XYZ file of C-alpha atoms in Angstrom:
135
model
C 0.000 0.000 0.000
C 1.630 3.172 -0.797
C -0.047 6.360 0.791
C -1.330 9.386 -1.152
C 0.510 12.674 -1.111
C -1.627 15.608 0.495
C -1.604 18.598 -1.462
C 1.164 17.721 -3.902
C 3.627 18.001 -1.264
C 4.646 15.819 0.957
C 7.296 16.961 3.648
C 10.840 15.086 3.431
C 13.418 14.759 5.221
C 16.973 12.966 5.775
C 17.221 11.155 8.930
C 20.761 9.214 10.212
C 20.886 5.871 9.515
C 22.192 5.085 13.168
C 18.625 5.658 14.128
C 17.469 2.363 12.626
C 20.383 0.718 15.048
C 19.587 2.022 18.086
C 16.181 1.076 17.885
C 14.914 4.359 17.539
C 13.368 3.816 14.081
C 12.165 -0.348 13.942
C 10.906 -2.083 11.048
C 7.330 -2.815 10.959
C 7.454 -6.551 9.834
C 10.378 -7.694 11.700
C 11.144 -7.970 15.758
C 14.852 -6.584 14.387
C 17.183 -5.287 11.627
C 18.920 -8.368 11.898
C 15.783 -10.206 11.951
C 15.032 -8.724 8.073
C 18.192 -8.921 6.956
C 18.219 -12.818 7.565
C 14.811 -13.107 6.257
C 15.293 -11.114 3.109
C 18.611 -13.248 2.442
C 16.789 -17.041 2.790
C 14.002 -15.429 -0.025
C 15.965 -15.560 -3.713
C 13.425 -12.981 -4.706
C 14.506 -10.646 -1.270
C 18.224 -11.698 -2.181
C 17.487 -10.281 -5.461
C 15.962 -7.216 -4.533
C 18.773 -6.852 -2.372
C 21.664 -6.903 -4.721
C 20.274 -4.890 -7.088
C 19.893 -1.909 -4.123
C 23.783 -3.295 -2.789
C 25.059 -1.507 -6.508
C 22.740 0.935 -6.627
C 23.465 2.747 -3.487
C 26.287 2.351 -3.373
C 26.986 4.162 -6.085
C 24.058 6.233 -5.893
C 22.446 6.670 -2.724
C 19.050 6.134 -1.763
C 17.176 7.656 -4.079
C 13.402 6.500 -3.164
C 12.276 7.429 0.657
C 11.683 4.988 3.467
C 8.201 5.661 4.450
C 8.236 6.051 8.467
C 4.965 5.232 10.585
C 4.119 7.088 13.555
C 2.043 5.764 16.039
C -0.291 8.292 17.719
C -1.054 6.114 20.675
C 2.805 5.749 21.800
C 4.681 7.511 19.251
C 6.224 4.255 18.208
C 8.289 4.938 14.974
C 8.718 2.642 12.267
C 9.448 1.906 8.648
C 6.220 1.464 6.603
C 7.763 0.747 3.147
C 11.265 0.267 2.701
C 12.898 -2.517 4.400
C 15.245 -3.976 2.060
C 16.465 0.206 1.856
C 16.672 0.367 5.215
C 18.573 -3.688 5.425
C 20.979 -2.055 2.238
C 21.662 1.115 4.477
C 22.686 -0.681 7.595
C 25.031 -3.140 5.473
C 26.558 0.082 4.063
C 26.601 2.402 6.658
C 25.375 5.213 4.802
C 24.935 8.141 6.980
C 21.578 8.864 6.250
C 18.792 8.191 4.683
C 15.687 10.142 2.928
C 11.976 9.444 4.463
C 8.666 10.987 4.156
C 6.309 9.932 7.025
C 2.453 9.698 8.188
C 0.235 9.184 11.491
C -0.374 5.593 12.293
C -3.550 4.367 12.174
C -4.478 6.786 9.742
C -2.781 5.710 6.826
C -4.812 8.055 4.513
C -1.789 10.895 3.683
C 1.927 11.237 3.639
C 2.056 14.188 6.288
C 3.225 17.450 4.702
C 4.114 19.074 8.389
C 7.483 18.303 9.820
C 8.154 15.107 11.150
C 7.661 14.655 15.079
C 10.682 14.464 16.075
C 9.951 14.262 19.969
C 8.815 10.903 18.783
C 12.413 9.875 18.733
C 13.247 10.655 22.201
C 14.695 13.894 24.112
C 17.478 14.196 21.508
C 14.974 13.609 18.149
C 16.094 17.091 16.613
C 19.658 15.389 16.248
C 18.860 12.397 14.136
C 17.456 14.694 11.540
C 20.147 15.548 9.145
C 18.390 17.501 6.955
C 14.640 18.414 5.998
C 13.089 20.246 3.053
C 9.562 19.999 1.544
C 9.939 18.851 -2.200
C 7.210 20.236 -4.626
């Protein structure tokens, strides 16, 4: 499921990969990192996915944005859409990483307000590396 855009213009933003180590960012289908990186390795069609984003980042960067989830109830924050990005990231240790984000449960519209960063702890501001709003 990919979420509409509101107004054209969703808000984006560049967030450090270290964030998806500490825990501070977790994947949605997956109890760990680890846990999807091992899973997306035993599926050849994962594996595949997987190289093909190993040579393209690494020569490229990320170019498409992780979608983030954030829950309303706890301000839980995860990654929507974009695991094997995220898995890639890790494995290269790119810095950081692009992201657009919405409210969890309401999965109706990529949010085009800043991202919550509170929802990352007392030091959220810092694991933003950079944040524009793309037309």
């Amino acid at each position: 499921m990919t979420a509409r855009i509101v107004d054209g213009k969703p808000w984006t933003g560049r967030m450090r990969t270290a964030a998806l180590r500490q825990g501070l960012v977790r994947p949605a289908e997956f109890s760990t990192w680890a846990g999807a990186r091992r899973y997306h390795e035993r599926h050849s069609r994962d594996r595949q996915v997987l190289e093909k984003l190993r040579a393209s980042i690494s020569t490229d960067g990320i170019r498409e944005p992780l979608l983030l989830g954030v829950r309303a109830a706890d301000r839980l924050v995860f990654v929507f859409e974009g695991h094997h990005r995220a898995v890639i990231a890790l494995e290269l240790g790119a810095r950081a990483f692009p992201f657009r984000w919405f409210w969890d449960p309401d999965v109706q519209a990529v949010e085009h307000e800043p991202f919550p960063h509170h929802a990352l702890g007392r030091d959220g501001q810092a694991w933003l590396s950079h944040q524009e709003v793309r037309p």
